[in-house]
PDB file of C-alpha atoms and ligand atoms in Angstrom:
ATOM      1  CA  MET A   1      85.428 115.879  80.135  1.00  0.00           C
ATOM      2  CA  THR A   2      87.285 117.109  83.184  1.00  0.00           C
ATOM      3  CA  GLN A   3      85.841 120.406  84.371  1.00  0.00           C
ATOM      4  CA  VAL A   4      88.405 122.888  85.706  1.00  0.00           C
ATOM      5  CA  ILE A   5      87.153 124.814  88.745  1.00  0.00           C
ATOM      6  CA  ARG A   6      89.063 127.634  90.431  1.00  0.00           C
ATOM      7  CA  THR A   7      86.769 128.903  93.185  1.00  0.00           C
ATOM      8  CA  SER A   8      85.354 127.160  96.211  1.00  0.00           C
ATOM      9  CA  ALA A   9      81.914 128.709  95.524  1.00  0.00           C
ATOM     10  CA  GLU A  10      81.719 127.048  92.125  1.00  0.00           C
ATOM     11  CA  LEU A  11      83.066 123.790  93.518  1.00  0.00           C
ATOM     12  CA  ARG A  12      80.486 123.800  96.305  1.00  0.00           C
ATOM     13  CA  ALA A  13      77.644 124.198  93.798  1.00  0.00           C
ATOM     14  CA  ARG A  14      78.946 121.334  91.642  1.00  0.00           C
ATOM     15  CA  VAL A  15      79.374 118.999  94.635  1.00  0.00           C
ATOM     16  CA  ALA A  16      75.960 119.939  96.076  1.00  0.00           C
ATOM     17  CA  ALA A  17      74.317 118.881  92.791  1.00  0.00           C
ATOM     18  CA  TRP A  18      76.133 115.532  92.891  1.00  0.00           C
ATOM     19  CA  LYS A  19      75.163 114.958  96.492  1.00  0.00           C
ATOM     20  CA  ARG A  20      71.498 115.747  95.818  1.00  0.00           C
ATOM     21  CA  SER A  21      71.502 112.780  93.448  1.00  0.00           C
ATOM     22  CA  GLY A  22      73.063 110.566  96.117  1.00  0.00           C
ATOM     23  CA  MET A  23      76.572 110.371  94.716  1.00  0.00           C
ATOM     24  CA  LEU A  24      79.643 109.564  96.792  1.00  0.00           C
ATOM     25  CA  VAL A  25      82.422 112.066  96.133  1.00  0.00           C
ATOM     26  CA  GLY A  26      86.123 111.164  96.326  1.00  0.00           C
ATOM     27  CA  VAL A  27      89.011 113.617  96.437  1.00  0.00           C
ATOM     28  CA  VAL A  28      92.693 113.203  95.607  1.00  0.00           C
ATOM     29  CA  PRO A  29      94.698 116.169  96.944  1.00  0.00           C
ATOM     30  CA  THR A  30      97.954 116.850  95.038  1.00  0.00           C
ATOM     31  CA  MET A  31     100.471 119.543  94.220  1.00  0.00           C
ATOM     32  CA  GLY A  32     100.444 118.684  90.509  1.00  0.00           C
ATOM     33  CA  ALA A  33     103.360 117.590  88.289  1.00  0.00           C
ATOM     34  CA  LEU A  34     101.410 114.368  88.172  1.00  0.00           C
ATOM     35  CA  HIS A  35     102.969 110.930  87.704  1.00  0.00           C
ATOM     36  CA  ASP A  36     101.807 107.314  87.955  1.00  0.00           C
ATOM     37  CA  GLY A  37     101.821 107.501  91.768  1.00  0.00           C
ATOM     38  CA  HIS A  38      99.134 110.198  91.675  1.00  0.00           C
ATOM     39  CA  LEU A  39      97.253 108.325  88.942  1.00  0.00           C
ATOM     40  CA  SER A  40      97.129 105.199  91.112  1.00  0.00           C
ATOM     41  CA  LEU A  41      95.265 107.259  93.728  1.00  0.00           C
ATOM     42  CA  VAL A  42      92.902 108.489  91.014  1.00  0.00           C
ATOM     43  CA  ALA A  43      92.256 104.901  89.894  1.00  0.00           C
ATOM     44  CA  GLU A  44      91.449 103.883  93.481  1.00  0.00           C
ATOM     45  CA  ALA A  45      89.220 106.941  93.893  1.00  0.00           C
ATOM     46  CA  ARG A  46      87.308 106.024  90.746  1.00  0.00           C
ATOM     47  CA  LYS A  47      86.770 102.500  92.101  1.00  0.00           C
ATOM     48  CA  GLN A  48      85.517 103.719  95.466  1.00  0.00           C
ATOM     49  CA  SER A  49      83.508 106.837  94.525  1.00  0.00           C
ATOM     50  CA  ASP A  50      80.859 107.972  92.042  1.00  0.00           C
ATOM     51  CA  ARG A  51      82.563 111.281  91.268  1.00  0.00           C
ATOM     52  CA  VAL A  52      86.247 112.184  91.560  1.00  0.00           C
ATOM     53  CA  ILE A  53      87.820 115.556  92.282  1.00  0.00           C
ATOM     54  CA  VAL A  54      91.587 115.995  91.956  1.00  0.00           C
ATOM     55  CA  THR A  55      92.952 119.124  93.592  1.00  0.00           C
ATOM     56  CA  ILE A  56      96.168 120.774  92.445  1.00  0.00           C
ATOM     57  CA  PHE A  57      97.497 123.389  94.806  1.00  0.00           C
ATOM     58  CA  VAL A  58     101.164 124.053  95.516  1.00  0.00           C
ATOM     59  CA  ASN A  59     100.582 125.101  99.085  1.00  0.00           C
ATOM     60  CA  PRO A  60     103.025 127.821 100.161  1.00  0.00           C
ATOM     61  CA  MET A  61     102.204 127.207 103.838  1.00  0.00           C
ATOM     62  CA  GLN A  62     103.769 123.735 103.811  1.00  0.00           C
ATOM     63  CA  PHE A  63     107.091 124.756 102.216  1.00  0.00           C
ATOM     64  CA  ASN A  64     109.698 125.527 104.833  1.00  0.00           C
ATOM     65  CA  ASN A  65     112.252 126.218 102.080  1.00  0.00           C
ATOM     66  CA  PRO A  66     111.485 129.152  99.695  1.00  0.00           C
ATOM     67  CA  SER A  67     113.727 127.814  96.916  1.00  0.00           C
ATOM     68  CA  ASP A  68     111.964 124.404  97.038  1.00  0.00           C
ATOM     69  CA  LEU A  69     108.649 126.257  96.561  1.00  0.00           C
ATOM     70  CA  GLU A  70     110.047 128.311  93.701  1.00  0.00           C
ATOM     71  CA  LYS A  71     111.588 125.266  91.962  1.00  0.00           C
ATOM     72  CA  TYR A  72     108.562 123.010  92.483  1.00  0.00           C
ATOM     73  CA  PRO A  73     107.628 121.663  89.001  1.00  0.00           C
ATOM     74  CA  ARG A  74     104.355 123.003  87.573  1.00  0.00           C
ATOM     75  CA  ASP A  75     102.635 121.955  84.326  1.00  0.00           C
ATOM     76  CA  GLU A  76      98.870 122.271  84.598  1.00  0.00           C
ATOM     77  CA  GLY A  77      98.228 121.659  80.876  1.00  0.00           C
ATOM     78  CA  HIS A  78      99.963 118.285  80.970  1.00  0.00           C
ATOM     79  CA  ASP A  79      98.320 117.412  84.307  1.00  0.00           C
ATOM     80  CA  LEU A  80      94.879 118.199  82.881  1.00  0.00           C
ATOM     81  CA  ALA A  81      95.493 115.900  79.890  1.00  0.00           C
ATOM     82  CA  LEU A  82      96.431 113.060  82.276  1.00  0.00           C
ATOM     83  CA  LEU A  83      93.332 113.677  84.394  1.00  0.00           C
ATOM     84  CA  GLU A  84      91.093 113.736  81.300  1.00  0.00           C
ATOM     85  CA  ALA A  85      92.524 110.370  80.239  1.00  0.00           C
ATOM     86  CA  ALA A  86      92.022 109.015  83.756  1.00  0.00           C
ATOM     87  CA  GLY A  87      88.320 109.971  83.771  1.00  0.00           C
ATOM     88  CA  VAL A  88      88.467 112.602  86.519  1.00  0.00           C
ATOM     89  CA  ASP A  89      85.309 114.699  86.837  1.00  0.00           C
ATOM     90  CA  VAL A  90      86.702 117.911  88.296  1.00  0.00           C
ATOM     91  CA  LEU A  91      90.155 119.443  88.568  1.00  0.00           C
ATOM     92  CA  PHE A  92      90.014 121.945  91.406  1.00  0.00           C
ATOM     93  CA  ALA A  93      93.000 124.268  90.963  1.00  0.00           C
ATOM     94  CA  PRO A  94      92.505 127.382  93.076  1.00  0.00           C
ATOM     95  CA  GLY A  95      94.963 130.263  93.227  1.00  0.00           C
ATOM     96  CA  VAL A  96      96.778 131.176  96.428  1.00  0.00           C
ATOM     97  CA  ASP A  97      94.375 134.116  97.060  1.00  0.00           C
ATOM     98  CA  GLU A  98      91.369 131.796  96.853  1.00  0.00           C
ATOM     99  CA  VAL A  99      92.801 129.476  99.505  1.00  0.00           C
ATOM    100  CA  TYR A 100      94.386 132.169 101.689  1.00  0.00           C
ATOM    101  CA  PRO A 101      92.374 135.359 101.219  1.00  0.00           C
ATOM    102  CA  GLU A 102      93.304 138.611 102.923  1.00  0.00           C
ATOM    103  CA  GLY A 103      92.977 138.208 106.675  1.00  0.00           C
ATOM    104  CA  PHE A 104      93.429 134.451 106.763  1.00  0.00           C
ATOM    105  CA  SER A 105      94.767 133.606 110.227  1.00  0.00           C
ATOM    106  CA  THR A 106      94.102 129.973 111.165  1.00  0.00           C
ATOM    107  CA  LYS A 107      96.756 127.284 111.518  1.00  0.00           C
ATOM    108  CA  ILE A 108      96.112 123.680 112.544  1.00  0.00           C
ATOM    109  CA  THR A 109      98.732 121.922 114.663  1.00  0.00           C
ATOM    110  CA  VAL A 110      98.540 118.151 115.034  1.00  0.00           C
ATOM    111  CA  SER A 111     100.873 117.404 117.910  1.00  0.00           C
ATOM    112  CA  GLY A 112     102.575 114.061 118.586  1.00  0.00           C
ATOM    113  CA  VAL A 113     102.615 112.254 115.268  1.00  0.00           C
ATOM    114  CA  SER A 114     103.691 115.362 113.332  1.00  0.00           C
ATOM    115  CA  GLU A 115     106.646 116.184 115.590  1.00  0.00           C
ATOM    116  CA  PRO A 116     109.493 113.745 114.736  1.00  0.00           C
ATOM    117  CA  LEU A 117     111.161 112.998 111.355  1.00  0.00           C
ATOM    118  CA  GLU A 118     109.657 115.370 108.734  1.00  0.00           C
ATOM    119  CA  GLY A 119     108.304 117.558 111.532  1.00  0.00           C
ATOM    120  CA  ALA A 120     111.762 117.967 113.051  1.00  0.00           C
ATOM    121  CA  PHE A 121     113.561 118.616 109.763  1.00  0.00           C
ATOM    122  CA  ARG A 122     110.851 120.726 108.091  1.00  0.00           C
ATOM    123  CA  PRO A 123     109.546 123.072 110.800  1.00  0.00           C
ATOM    124  CA  GLY A 124     105.992 124.204 110.048  1.00  0.00           C
ATOM    125  CA  HIS A 125     105.538 121.698 107.223  1.00  0.00           C
ATOM    126  CA  PHE A 126     102.772 119.668 108.852  1.00  0.00           C
ATOM    127  CA  GLU A 127     100.936 122.782 110.089  1.00  0.00           C
ATOM    128  CA  GLY A 128     100.761 123.768 106.432  1.00  0.00           C
ATOM    129  CA  VAL A 129      99.634 120.288 105.390  1.00  0.00           C
ATOM    130  CA  ALA A 130      97.002 119.938 108.131  1.00  0.00           C
ATOM    131  CA  THR A 131      95.623 123.414 107.471  1.00  0.00           C
ATOM    132  CA  VAL A 132      95.326 123.014 103.719  1.00  0.00           C
ATOM    133  CA  VAL A 133      93.963 119.461 103.938  1.00  0.00           C
ATOM    134  CA  ALA A 134      91.284 120.590 106.421  1.00  0.00           C
ATOM    135  CA  LYS A 135      90.403 123.418 104.050  1.00  0.00           C
ATOM    136  CA  LEU A 136      90.289 121.092 101.033  1.00  0.00           C
ATOM    137  CA  PHE A 137      87.955 118.768 102.953  1.00  0.00           C
ATOM    138  CA  GLY A 138      85.751 121.764 103.752  1.00  0.00           C
ATOM    139  CA  MET A 139      85.799 123.039 100.186  1.00  0.00           C
ATOM    140  CA  THR A 140      85.245 119.676  98.447  1.00  0.00           C
ATOM    141  CA  GLN A 141      82.849 118.143 101.022  1.00  0.00           C
ATOM    142  CA  ALA A 142      84.217 114.781  99.863  1.00  0.00           C
ATOM    143  CA  GLY A 143      83.216 111.561 101.614  1.00  0.00           C
ATOM    144  CA  ARG A 144      86.460 109.761 100.744  1.00  0.00           C
ATOM    145  CA  ALA A 145      89.994 111.047 100.431  1.00  0.00           C
ATOM    146  CA  PHE A 146      92.926 109.187  98.902  1.00  0.00           C
ATOM    147  CA  PHE A 147      96.505 109.671 100.097  1.00  0.00           C
ATOM    148  CA  GLY A 148      99.732 107.862  99.192  1.00  0.00           C
ATOM    149  CA  GLU A 149     101.778 105.800 101.607  1.00  0.00           C
ATOM    150  CA  LYS A 150     104.764 107.472  99.914  1.00  0.00           C
ATOM    151  CA  ASP A 151     104.211 110.250 102.465  1.00  0.00           C
ATOM    152  CA  TRP A 152     103.642 107.846 105.361  1.00  0.00           C
ATOM    153  CA  GLN A 153     103.920 110.391 108.156  1.00  0.00           C
ATOM    154  CA  GLN A 154     101.574 112.767 106.316  1.00  0.00           C
ATOM    155  CA  LEU A 155      99.031 109.952 106.064  1.00  0.00           C
ATOM    156  CA  GLN A 156      99.186 109.424 109.837  1.00  0.00           C
ATOM    157  CA  VAL A 157      98.873 113.186 110.439  1.00  0.00           C
ATOM    158  CA  VAL A 158      95.803 113.385 108.188  1.00  0.00           C
ATOM    159  CA  ARG A 159      94.187 110.401 109.918  1.00  0.00           C
ATOM    160  CA  ARG A 160      94.745 112.063 113.324  1.00  0.00           C
ATOM    161  CA  LEU A 161      93.371 115.390 112.025  1.00  0.00           C
ATOM    162  CA  VAL A 162      90.208 113.776 110.672  1.00  0.00           C
ATOM    163  CA  THR A 163      89.582 111.847 113.882  1.00  0.00           C
ATOM    164  CA  ASP A 164      90.319 114.765 116.196  1.00  0.00           C
ATOM    165  CA  LEU A 165      88.186 117.307 114.300  1.00  0.00           C
ATOM    166  CA  ASN A 166      85.313 114.890 113.467  1.00  0.00           C
ATOM    167  CA  ILE A 167      85.718 115.594 109.765  1.00  0.00           C
ATOM    168  CA  PRO A 168      83.203 113.383 107.914  1.00  0.00           C
ATOM    169  CA  VAL A 169      85.626 111.883 105.404  1.00  0.00           C
ATOM    170  CA  ARG A 170      87.082 108.395 105.155  1.00  0.00           C
ATOM    171  CA  VAL A 171      90.856 108.483 104.582  1.00  0.00           C
ATOM    172  CA  ILE A 172      92.185 105.763 102.302  1.00  0.00           C
ATOM    173  CA  GLY A 173      95.935 105.041 102.125  1.00  0.00           C
ATOM    174  CA  CYS A 174      97.294 103.709  98.821  1.00  0.00           C
ATOM    175  CA  PRO A 175     100.610 101.866  98.250  1.00  0.00           C
ATOM    176  CA  THR A 176     103.743 103.614  96.992  1.00  0.00           C
ATOM    177  CA  ILE A 177     104.260 103.356  93.240  1.00  0.00           C
ATOM    178  CA  ARG A 178     107.905 102.876  92.215  1.00  0.00           C
ATOM    179  CA  GLU A 179     109.991 103.116  89.068  1.00  0.00           C
ATOM    180  CA  ALA A 180     111.216  99.785  87.666  1.00  0.00           C
ATOM    181  CA  ASP A 181     114.516 100.241  89.528  1.00  0.00           C
ATOM    182  CA  GLY A 182     112.762 100.736  92.890  1.00  0.00           C
ATOM    183  CA  LEU A 183     112.932 104.537  93.238  1.00  0.00           C
ATOM    184  CA  ALA A 184     109.642 105.846  94.663  1.00  0.00           C
ATOM    185  CA  MET A 185     107.944 108.106  92.119  1.00  0.00           C
ATOM    186  CA  SER A 186     108.008 111.761  93.112  1.00  0.00           C
ATOM    187  CA  SER A 187     107.392 115.063  91.352  1.00  0.00           C
ATOM    188  CA  ARG A 188     110.815 116.195  92.555  1.00  0.00           C
ATOM    189  CA  ASN A 189     112.639 113.313  90.778  1.00  0.00           C
ATOM    190  CA  VAL A 190     112.705 115.347  87.540  1.00  0.00           C
ATOM    191  CA  ARG A 191     115.148 117.679  89.285  1.00  0.00           C
ATOM    192  CA  LEU A 192     117.741 114.880  89.722  1.00  0.00           C
ATOM    193  CA  SER A 193     120.764 115.049  87.391  1.00  0.00           C
ATOM    194  CA  PRO A 194     121.215 111.907  85.233  1.00  0.00           C
ATOM    195  CA  GLU A 195     124.139 110.863  87.477  1.00  0.00           C
ATOM    196  CA  ASP A 196     122.087 111.307  90.651  1.00  0.00           C
ATOM    197  CA  ARG A 197     119.068 109.593  89.097  1.00  0.00           C
ATOM    198  CA  ALA A 198     121.292 106.570  88.430  1.00  0.00           C
ATOM    199  CA  ILE A 199     122.359 106.210  92.078  1.00  0.00           C
ATOM    200  CA  ALA A 200     119.004 107.148  93.690  1.00  0.00           C
ATOM    201  CA  PRO A 201     117.684 103.525  93.766  1.00  0.00           C
ATOM    202  CA  ALA A 202     120.459 102.728  96.278  1.00  0.00           C
ATOM    203  CA  LEU A 203     118.174 104.263  98.928  1.00  0.00           C
ATOM    204  CA  PRO A 204     115.222 101.839  98.621  1.00  0.00           C
ATOM    205  CA  ALA A 205     117.647  98.966  97.982  1.00  0.00           C
ATOM    206  CA  ALA A 206     119.502  99.621 101.260  1.00  0.00           C
ATOM    207  CA  MET A 207     116.185  99.978 103.095  1.00  0.00           C
ATOM    208  CA  GLU A 208     114.879  96.675 101.717  1.00  0.00           C
ATOM    209  CA  ARG A 209     118.106  94.897 102.714  1.00  0.00           C
ATOM    210  CA  ALA A 210     117.881  96.356 106.226  1.00  0.00           C
ATOM    211  CA  ALA A 211     114.235  95.277 106.534  1.00  0.00           C
ATOM    212  CA  ALA A 212     115.125  91.743 105.435  1.00  0.00           C
ATOM    213  CA  ALA A 213     117.991  91.641 107.945  1.00  0.00           C
ATOM    214  CA  MET A 214     115.688  92.800 110.755  1.00  0.00           C
ATOM    215  CA  ARG A 215     113.114  90.172 109.871  1.00  0.00           C
ATOM    216  CA  ALA A 216     115.907  87.583 109.940  1.00  0.00           C
ATOM    217  CA  GLY A 217     116.871  88.631 113.470  1.00  0.00           C
ATOM    218  CA  THR A 218     119.610  91.268 113.026  1.00  0.00           C
ATOM    219  CA  PRO A 219     119.265  93.876 115.802  1.00  0.00           C
ATOM    220  CA  VAL A 220     117.435  96.980 114.545  1.00  0.00           C
ATOM    221  CA  ALA A 221     120.252  99.430 115.361  1.00  0.00           C
ATOM    222  CA  GLU A 222     122.829  97.279 113.585  1.00  0.00           C
ATOM    223  CA  ALA A 223     120.700  96.866 110.438  1.00  0.00           C
ATOM    224  CA  LEU A 224     120.079 100.636 110.310  1.00  0.00           C
ATOM    225  CA  GLU A 225     123.794 101.368 110.716  1.00  0.00           C
ATOM    226  CA  THR A 226     124.631  99.047 107.808  1.00  0.00           C
ATOM    227  CA  ALA A 227     121.979 100.732 105.644  1.00  0.00           C
ATOM    228  CA  ARG A 228     123.347 104.212 106.484  1.00  0.00           C
ATOM    229  CA  ALA A 229     126.839 103.070 105.472  1.00  0.00           C
ATOM    230  CA  GLU A 230     125.532 101.583 102.193  1.00  0.00           C
ATOM    231  CA  ILE A 231     123.623 104.759 101.361  1.00  0.00           C
ATOM    232  CA  ALA A 232     126.688 106.924 101.981  1.00  0.00           C
ATOM    233  CA  ALA A 233     128.922 104.527 100.017  1.00  0.00           C
ATOM    234  CA  ALA A 234     126.554 104.777  97.027  1.00  0.00           C
ATOM    235  CA  GLY A 235     127.106 108.559  96.973  1.00  0.00           C
ATOM    236  CA  LEU A 236     123.877 109.756  98.594  1.00  0.00           C
ATOM    237  CA  GLY A 237     123.757 112.122 101.525  1.00  0.00           C
ATOM    238  CA  PRO A 238     123.595 113.757 103.877  1.00  0.00           C
ATOM    239  CA  ILE A 239     121.086 111.455 105.564  1.00  0.00           C
ATOM    240  CA  GLU A 240     118.585 113.472 107.633  1.00  0.00           C
ATOM    241  CA  TYR A 241     117.038 110.391 109.168  1.00  0.00           C
ATOM    242  CA  LEU A 242     116.822 106.659 108.604  1.00  0.00           C
ATOM    243  CA  ASP A 243     114.914 105.080 111.411  1.00  0.00           C
ATOM    244  CA  LEU A 244     112.485 102.380 112.496  1.00  0.00           C
ATOM    245  CA  ARG A 245     109.234 103.675 113.987  1.00  0.00           C
ATOM    246  CA  HIS A 246     105.903 102.397 115.217  1.00  0.00           C
ATOM    247  CA  ALA A 247     103.765 102.456 112.088  1.00  0.00           C
ATOM    248  CA  GLU A 248     100.961 104.650 113.457  1.00  0.00           C
ATOM    249  CA  SER A 249     102.355 106.730 116.310  1.00  0.00           C
ATOM    250  CA  LEU A 250     105.824 107.112 114.717  1.00  0.00           C
ATOM    251  CA  ALA A 251     107.355 106.683 118.161  1.00  0.00           C
ATOM    252  CA  PRO A 252     110.814 105.027 118.056  1.00  0.00           C
ATOM    253  CA  ALA A 253     110.697 101.240 117.618  1.00  0.00           C
ATOM    254  CA  SER A 254     113.585  99.031 118.654  1.00  0.00           C
ATOM    255  CA  ASP A 255     112.062  95.676 117.709  1.00  0.00           C
ATOM    256  CA  LEU A 256     109.413  94.150 115.431  1.00  0.00           C
ATOM    257  CA  ASN A 257     106.891  93.255 118.143  1.00  0.00           C
ATOM    258  CA  ALA A 258     104.381  95.815 116.839  1.00  0.00           C
ATOM    259  CA  PRO A 259     103.742  97.001 113.244  1.00  0.00           C
ATOM    260  CA  ALA A 260     106.827  98.973 112.289  1.00  0.00           C
ATOM    261  CA  ARG A 261     107.817 101.259 109.441  1.00  0.00           C
ATOM    262  CA  MET A 262     111.278 102.214 108.261  1.00  0.00           C
ATOM    263  CA  LEU A 263     111.402 105.841 107.131  1.00  0.00           C
ATOM    264  CA  ALA A 264     114.168 107.865 105.517  1.00  0.00           C
ATOM    265  CA  ALA A 265     114.964 111.340 104.237  1.00  0.00           C
ATOM    266  CA  VAL A 266     118.197 111.674 102.295  1.00  0.00           C
ATOM    267  CA  TRP A 267     119.659 114.478 100.183  1.00  0.00           C
ATOM    268  CA  LEU A 268     120.876 113.773  96.673  1.00  0.00           C
ATOM    269  CA  GLY A 269     122.321 116.885  95.058  1.00  0.00           C
ATOM    270  CA  ASP A 270     119.776 119.578  95.879  1.00  0.00           C
ATOM    271  CA  VAL A 271     116.853 117.119  95.926  1.00  0.00           C
ATOM    272  CA  ARG A 272     115.550 115.687  99.171  1.00  0.00           C
ATOM    273  CA  LEU A 273     114.344 112.083  98.734  1.00  0.00           C
ATOM    274  CA  ILE A 274     111.931 110.531 101.205  1.00  0.00           C
ATOM    275  CA  ASP A 275     110.908 106.903 101.324  1.00  0.00           C
ATOM    276  CA  ASN A 276     109.406 104.359 103.713  1.00  0.00           C
ATOM    277  CA  ILE A 277     108.637 100.645 103.814  1.00  0.00           C
ATOM    278  CA  ALA A 278     106.802  98.227 106.057  1.00  0.00           C
ATOM    279  CA  VAL A 279     109.049  96.000 108.149  1.00  0.00           C
TER     280      VAL A 279
HETATM  281  P1  AMP B   1     102.066 115.465  96.177  1.00  0.00           P
HETATM  282  O1  AMP B   1     101.608 115.978  94.857  1.00  0.00           O
HETATM  283  O2  AMP B   1     103.516 115.108  96.220  1.00  0.00           O
HETATM  284  O3  AMP B   1     101.628 116.332  97.324  1.00  0.00           O
HETATM  285  O4  AMP B   1     101.325 114.080  96.383  1.00  0.00           O
HETATM  286  C1  AMP B   1      99.930 114.005  96.324  1.00  0.00           C
HETATM  287  C2  AMP B   1      99.488 112.660  96.802  1.00  0.00           C
HETATM  288  O5  AMP B   1     100.070 111.652  95.973  1.00  0.00           O
HETATM  289  C3  AMP B   1      99.944 112.360  98.247  1.00  0.00           C
HETATM  290  O6  AMP B   1      98.914 111.663  98.916  1.00  0.00           O
HETATM  291  C4  AMP B   1     101.156 111.493  98.019  1.00  0.00           C
HETATM  292  O7  AMP B   1     101.411 110.619  99.104  1.00  0.00           O
HETATM  293  C5  AMP B   1     100.740 110.717  96.786  1.00  0.00           C
HETATM  294  N1  AMP B   1     101.916 110.183  96.108  1.00  0.00           N
HETATM  295  C6  AMP B   1     103.012 110.867  95.710  1.00  0.00           C
HETATM  296  N2  AMP B   1     103.924 110.040  95.157  1.00  0.00           N
HETATM  297  C7  AMP B   1     103.394 108.795  95.232  1.00  0.00           C
HETATM  298  C8  AMP B   1     103.842 107.488  94.848  1.00  0.00           C
HETATM  299  N3  AMP B   1     105.031 107.288  94.304  1.00  0.00           N
HETATM  300  N4  AMP B   1     103.007 106.438  95.077  1.00  0.00           N
HETATM  301  C9  AMP B   1     101.799 106.623  95.662  1.00  0.00           C
HETATM  302  N5  AMP B   1     101.319 107.823  96.038  1.00  0.00           N
HETATM  303  C10 AMP B   1     102.098 108.888  95.832  1.00  0.00           C
END
């Protein structure tokens, strides 16, 4: 049975009891509308922890666009059924007032790694992420936390946050789960029209071709330019960014001498797709 908990006081009591009996607690933070990508994190959490908490909180602080927040898909009943089937111990689903009570006034800024890419195009987004993730770590007291590589920059921001604030949690990154046609799973994909859904896989396909070209010696700038042209020709756009970056710092990378990551954000209709791959 998955127990649904809505307050941090109740959650703290539950976790304290687990910890008294020496259990290792894992947490999977999400915004709900769960899919197989989320469930892969749950499966990893179950492997690496004695008890698993999944959090569902659509965090207003990390939405820079009010209509994206309003249209964000929500279906807690369906999510709970998936979590039951996946063997999750606790679903922590607090309301906005529980997370941000009257008088709340703290914001966490992780500089550097949070500034380019998503940080540049979604002002305030990573302050919202860092603040809520720090709070979720405080509320869950988890020893391990599982995040998807799908949100590569977020994963780097969370790692920096945990190191800088000495938060006693081990952050585990898990690979991106994709549909059969290559599109990275995302809660927002349900908002794609059938026509847009059909052309969406052109994004990861162009990225994979560019990565292969780079590995084969094509200059980085040239491979990226070809990918941008292919993405536009497939009917996606506008492209916010498609770039090669150092995998950890996210500083610009112009060659493959250090671990590199290709990251993209592209509009398709009124849905913003993000994706990234190792190069
Ligand atoms: P979200 O509900 O979109 O905030 O995502 C919650 C967690 O699931 C984050 O750590 C995401 O990176 C991760 N996630 C989302 N989509 C995928 C995916 N396709 N594969 C792996 N992890 C994912």
